[in-house]
Short mmCIF file of C-alpha atoms in Angstrom, two decimals:
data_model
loop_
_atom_site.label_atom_id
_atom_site.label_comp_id
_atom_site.label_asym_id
_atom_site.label_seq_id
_atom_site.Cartn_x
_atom_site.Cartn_y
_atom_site.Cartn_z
CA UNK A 1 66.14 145.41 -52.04
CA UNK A 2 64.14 142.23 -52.25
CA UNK A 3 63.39 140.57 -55.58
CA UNK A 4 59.71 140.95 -55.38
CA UNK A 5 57.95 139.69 -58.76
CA UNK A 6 54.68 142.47 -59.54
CA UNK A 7 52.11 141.70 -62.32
CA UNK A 8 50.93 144.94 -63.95
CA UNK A 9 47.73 144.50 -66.04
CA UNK A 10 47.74 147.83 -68.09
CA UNK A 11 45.61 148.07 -71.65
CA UNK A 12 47.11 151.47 -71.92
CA UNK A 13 50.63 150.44 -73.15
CA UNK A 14 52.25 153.49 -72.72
CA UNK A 15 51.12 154.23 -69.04
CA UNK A 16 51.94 150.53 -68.44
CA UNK A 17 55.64 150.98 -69.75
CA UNK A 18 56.30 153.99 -67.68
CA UNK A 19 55.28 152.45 -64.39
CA UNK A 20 57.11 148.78 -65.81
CA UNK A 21 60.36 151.22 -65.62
CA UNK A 22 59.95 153.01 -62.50
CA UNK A 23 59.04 149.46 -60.52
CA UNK A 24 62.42 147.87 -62.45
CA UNK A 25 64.25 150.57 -61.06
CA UNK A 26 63.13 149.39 -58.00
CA UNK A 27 64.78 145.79 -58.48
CA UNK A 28 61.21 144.34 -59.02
CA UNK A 29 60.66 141.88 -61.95
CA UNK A 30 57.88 143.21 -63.61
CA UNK A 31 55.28 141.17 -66.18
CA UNK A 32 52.80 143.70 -68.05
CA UNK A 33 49.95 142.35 -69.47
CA UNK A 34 47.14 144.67 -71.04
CA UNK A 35 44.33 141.89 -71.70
CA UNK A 36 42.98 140.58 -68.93
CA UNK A 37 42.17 137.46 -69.97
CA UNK A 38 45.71 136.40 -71.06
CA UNK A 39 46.67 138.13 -67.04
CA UNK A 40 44.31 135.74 -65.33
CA UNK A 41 46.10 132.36 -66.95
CA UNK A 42 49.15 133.98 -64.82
CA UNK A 43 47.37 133.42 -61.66
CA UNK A 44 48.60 129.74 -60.59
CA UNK A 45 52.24 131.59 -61.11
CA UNK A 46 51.38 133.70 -57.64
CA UNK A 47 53.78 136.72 -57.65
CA UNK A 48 54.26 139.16 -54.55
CA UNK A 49 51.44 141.72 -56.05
CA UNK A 50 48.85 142.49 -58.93
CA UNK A 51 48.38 146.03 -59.94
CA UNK A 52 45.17 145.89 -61.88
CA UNK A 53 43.45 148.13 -64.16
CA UNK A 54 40.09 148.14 -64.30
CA UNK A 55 38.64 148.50 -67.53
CA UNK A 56 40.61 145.73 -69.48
CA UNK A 57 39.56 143.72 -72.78
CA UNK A 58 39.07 140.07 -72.56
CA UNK A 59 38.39 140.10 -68.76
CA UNK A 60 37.44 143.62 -66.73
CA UNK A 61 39.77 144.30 -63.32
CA UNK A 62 36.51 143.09 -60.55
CA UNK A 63 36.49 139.45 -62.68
CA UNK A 64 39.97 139.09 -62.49
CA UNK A 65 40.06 140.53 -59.24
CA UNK A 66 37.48 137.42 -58.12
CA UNK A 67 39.77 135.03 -59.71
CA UNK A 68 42.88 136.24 -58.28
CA UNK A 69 41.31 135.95 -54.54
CA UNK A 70 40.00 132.63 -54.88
CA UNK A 71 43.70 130.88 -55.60
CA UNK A 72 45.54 133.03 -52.82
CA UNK A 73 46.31 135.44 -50.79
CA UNK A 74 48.21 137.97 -53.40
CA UNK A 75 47.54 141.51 -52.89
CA UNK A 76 46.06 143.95 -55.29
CA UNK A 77 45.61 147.47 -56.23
CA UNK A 78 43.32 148.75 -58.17
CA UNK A 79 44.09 151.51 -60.71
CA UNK A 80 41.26 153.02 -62.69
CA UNK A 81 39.88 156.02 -64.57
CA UNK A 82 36.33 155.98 -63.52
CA UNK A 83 34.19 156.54 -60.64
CA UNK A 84 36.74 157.01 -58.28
CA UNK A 85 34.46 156.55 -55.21
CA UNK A 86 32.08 153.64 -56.39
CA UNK A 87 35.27 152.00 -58.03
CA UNK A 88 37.19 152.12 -54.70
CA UNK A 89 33.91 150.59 -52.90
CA UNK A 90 33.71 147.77 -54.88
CA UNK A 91 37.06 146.56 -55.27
CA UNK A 92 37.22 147.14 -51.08
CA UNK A 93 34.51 144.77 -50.84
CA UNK A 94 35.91 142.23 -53.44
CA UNK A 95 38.93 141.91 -51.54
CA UNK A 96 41.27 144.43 -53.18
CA UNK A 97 43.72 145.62 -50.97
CA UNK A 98 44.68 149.56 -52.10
CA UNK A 99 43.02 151.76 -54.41
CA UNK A 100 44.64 154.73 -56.74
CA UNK A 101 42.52 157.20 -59.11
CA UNK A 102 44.03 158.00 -62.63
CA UNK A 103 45.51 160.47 -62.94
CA UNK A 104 48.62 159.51 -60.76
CA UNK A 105 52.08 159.98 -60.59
CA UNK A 106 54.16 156.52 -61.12
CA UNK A 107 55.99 157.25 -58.04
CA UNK A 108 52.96 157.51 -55.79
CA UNK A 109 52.22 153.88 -57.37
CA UNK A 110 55.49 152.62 -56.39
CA UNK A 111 55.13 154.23 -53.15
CA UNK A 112 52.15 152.15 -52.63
CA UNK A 113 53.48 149.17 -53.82
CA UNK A 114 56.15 149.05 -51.98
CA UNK A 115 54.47 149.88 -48.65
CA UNK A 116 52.39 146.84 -49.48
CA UNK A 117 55.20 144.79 -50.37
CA UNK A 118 57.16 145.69 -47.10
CA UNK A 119 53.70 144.53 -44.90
CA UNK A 120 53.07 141.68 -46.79
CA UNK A 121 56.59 140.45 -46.68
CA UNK A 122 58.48 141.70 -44.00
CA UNK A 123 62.23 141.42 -44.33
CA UNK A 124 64.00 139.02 -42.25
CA UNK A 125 65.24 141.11 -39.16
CA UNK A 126 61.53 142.18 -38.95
CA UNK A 127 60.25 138.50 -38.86
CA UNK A 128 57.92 137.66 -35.56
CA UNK A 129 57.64 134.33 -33.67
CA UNK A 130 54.54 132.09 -33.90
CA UNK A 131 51.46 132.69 -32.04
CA UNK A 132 49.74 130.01 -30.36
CA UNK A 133 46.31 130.52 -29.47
CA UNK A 134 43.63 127.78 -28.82
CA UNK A 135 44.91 124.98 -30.72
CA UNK A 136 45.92 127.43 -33.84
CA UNK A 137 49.35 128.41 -35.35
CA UNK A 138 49.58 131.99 -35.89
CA UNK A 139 53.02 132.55 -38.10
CA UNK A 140 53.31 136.55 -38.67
CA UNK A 141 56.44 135.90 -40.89
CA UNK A 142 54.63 133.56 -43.36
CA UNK A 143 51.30 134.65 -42.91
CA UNK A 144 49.90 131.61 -42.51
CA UNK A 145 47.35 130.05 -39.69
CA UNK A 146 47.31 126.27 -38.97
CA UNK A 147 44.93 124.25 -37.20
CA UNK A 148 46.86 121.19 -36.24
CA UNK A 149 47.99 120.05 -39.84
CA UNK A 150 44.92 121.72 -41.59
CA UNK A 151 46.24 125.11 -43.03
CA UNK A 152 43.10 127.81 -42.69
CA UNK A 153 43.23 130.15 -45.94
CA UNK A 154 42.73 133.65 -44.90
CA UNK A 155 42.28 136.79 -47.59
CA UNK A 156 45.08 139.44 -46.95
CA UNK A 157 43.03 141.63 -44.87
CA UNK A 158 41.73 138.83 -42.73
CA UNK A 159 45.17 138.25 -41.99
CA UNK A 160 46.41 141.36 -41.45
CA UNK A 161 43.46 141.82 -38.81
CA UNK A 162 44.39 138.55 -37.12
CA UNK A 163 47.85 138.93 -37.00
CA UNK A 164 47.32 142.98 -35.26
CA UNK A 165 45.05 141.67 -32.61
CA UNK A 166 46.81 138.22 -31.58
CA UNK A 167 50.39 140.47 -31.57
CA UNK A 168 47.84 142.37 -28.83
CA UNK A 169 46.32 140.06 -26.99
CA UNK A 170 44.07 141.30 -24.23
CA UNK A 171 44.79 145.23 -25.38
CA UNK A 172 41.22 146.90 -26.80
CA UNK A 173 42.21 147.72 -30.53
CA UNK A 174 40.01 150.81 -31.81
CA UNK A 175 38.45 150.55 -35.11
CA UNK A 176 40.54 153.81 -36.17
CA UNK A 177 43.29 151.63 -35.22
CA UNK A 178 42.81 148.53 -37.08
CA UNK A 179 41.86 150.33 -40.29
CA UNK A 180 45.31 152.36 -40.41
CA UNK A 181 46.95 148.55 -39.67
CA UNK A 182 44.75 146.95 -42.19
CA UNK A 183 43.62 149.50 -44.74
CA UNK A 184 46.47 152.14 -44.46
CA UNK A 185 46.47 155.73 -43.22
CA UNK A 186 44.51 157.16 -46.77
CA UNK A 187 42.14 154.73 -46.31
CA UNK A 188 38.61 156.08 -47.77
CA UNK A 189 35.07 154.24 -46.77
CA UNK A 190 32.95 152.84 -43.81
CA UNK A 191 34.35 151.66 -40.94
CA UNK A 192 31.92 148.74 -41.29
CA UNK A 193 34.74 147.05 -42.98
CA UNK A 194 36.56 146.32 -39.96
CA UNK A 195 33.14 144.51 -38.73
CA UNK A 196 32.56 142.62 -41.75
CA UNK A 197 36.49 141.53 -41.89
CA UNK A 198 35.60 140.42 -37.98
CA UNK A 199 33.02 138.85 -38.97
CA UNK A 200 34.57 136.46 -41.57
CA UNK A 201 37.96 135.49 -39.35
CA UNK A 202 35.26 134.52 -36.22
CA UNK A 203 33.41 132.23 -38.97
CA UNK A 204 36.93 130.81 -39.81
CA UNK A 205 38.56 130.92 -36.47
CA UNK A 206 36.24 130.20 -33.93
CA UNK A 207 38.21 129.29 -30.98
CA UNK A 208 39.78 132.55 -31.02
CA UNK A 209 37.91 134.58 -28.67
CA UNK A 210 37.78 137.95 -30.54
CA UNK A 211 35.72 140.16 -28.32
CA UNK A 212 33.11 143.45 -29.69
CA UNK A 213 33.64 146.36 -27.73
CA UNK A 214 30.55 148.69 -28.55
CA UNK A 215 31.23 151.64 -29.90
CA UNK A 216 35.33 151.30 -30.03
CA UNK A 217 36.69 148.43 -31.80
CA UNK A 218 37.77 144.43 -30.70
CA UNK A 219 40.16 143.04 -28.77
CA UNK A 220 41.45 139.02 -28.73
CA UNK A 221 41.16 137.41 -25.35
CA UNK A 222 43.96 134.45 -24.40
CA UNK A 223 41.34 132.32 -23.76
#
């Protein structure tokens, strides 16, 4: 497998030392932190995924969270404890990527991780060819968009979203669709994420024609 590089921000050591040991026997290289403070100085370093905790000293989960999403595109899960619902909402809408409620099973965790890990980065016989569309550079494999030499930075979701409808040009994508693309199959919330994630890639792609079909979902036009 992959040498994928996971930072686990745990304050309950234990708990964090179990799941260190079931991702390591995964081939992962694992960093645990349980301050969050001393995590967020790790940020520049940019590995594949963040697993955070929420209630942390030094610097709670939704701060770091913040900071994590405004140097890059890493995804995170959020682990926590507490309101499981209102937790899950607000990490959604600050850009985490997954969600799981203590009490959990490690494996379910590196179940989850590695289904993100394998969207993310896709291994190399699963690699797709570049997407040009109105003057912009669509690269599935990297997960990057360009706009002649400017490179437009993208949260994960807003990629993920871009990358399902330009792979479907001209095909009407339901919102039930794009969520089990974008979100995954357990996603729990509104499906007014899909239109707020819309919302943000037509502010930051506006050439691409991406089309509201009332009362369904999108779909990208070729022109």
């Amino acid at each position: 497998m992959s040498q994928f590089v996971v930072n686990l921000v745990e304050d309950e050591e234990n708990l964090g030392k179990v799941i260190k040991a079931y991702m390591e026997k995964e081939g992962w290289e694992v960093n645990l932190f349980t301050d969050g403070k001393e995590a967020s100085e790790h940020i520049p370093n940019q590995p594949h995924l963040w697993i955070l905790d929420i209630m942390l000293p030094g610097m709670d989960g939704y701060q770091l969270l913040k900071s994590i999403k405004a140097q890059g595109d890493t995804p995170v899960i959020f682990i926590s404890a507490r309101d499981k619902d209102l937790d899950r909402v607000l990490g959604l809408e600050l850009g985490s990527d997954d969600y799981l409620a203590k009490p959990f099973l490690p494996e379910e965790l590196v179940i989850r991780a590695k289904k993100m890990l394998t969207r993310v980065y896709p291994p190399e016989n699963q690699q797709k060819d570049e997407i040009g569309l109105n003057g912009y550079k669509i690269d599935p494999t990297s997960r990057t968009v360009h706009d002649g030499d400017e490179h437009i930075e993208l949260t994960t979701k807003e990629m993920d979203l871009v990358i399902l409808l330009t792979s479907h040009i001209g095909d009407a994508l339901s919102r039930e669709t794009i969520i089990e693309y974008v979100w995954g199959t357990d996603y729990f919330g509104s499906e007014r994420a899909v239109d707020d994630v819309v919302r943000r890639v037509r502010k930051k792609l506006p050439r691409i024609h991406l089309e509201t079909l009332y009362g369904y979902g999108y779909r990208v036009l070729s022109s």
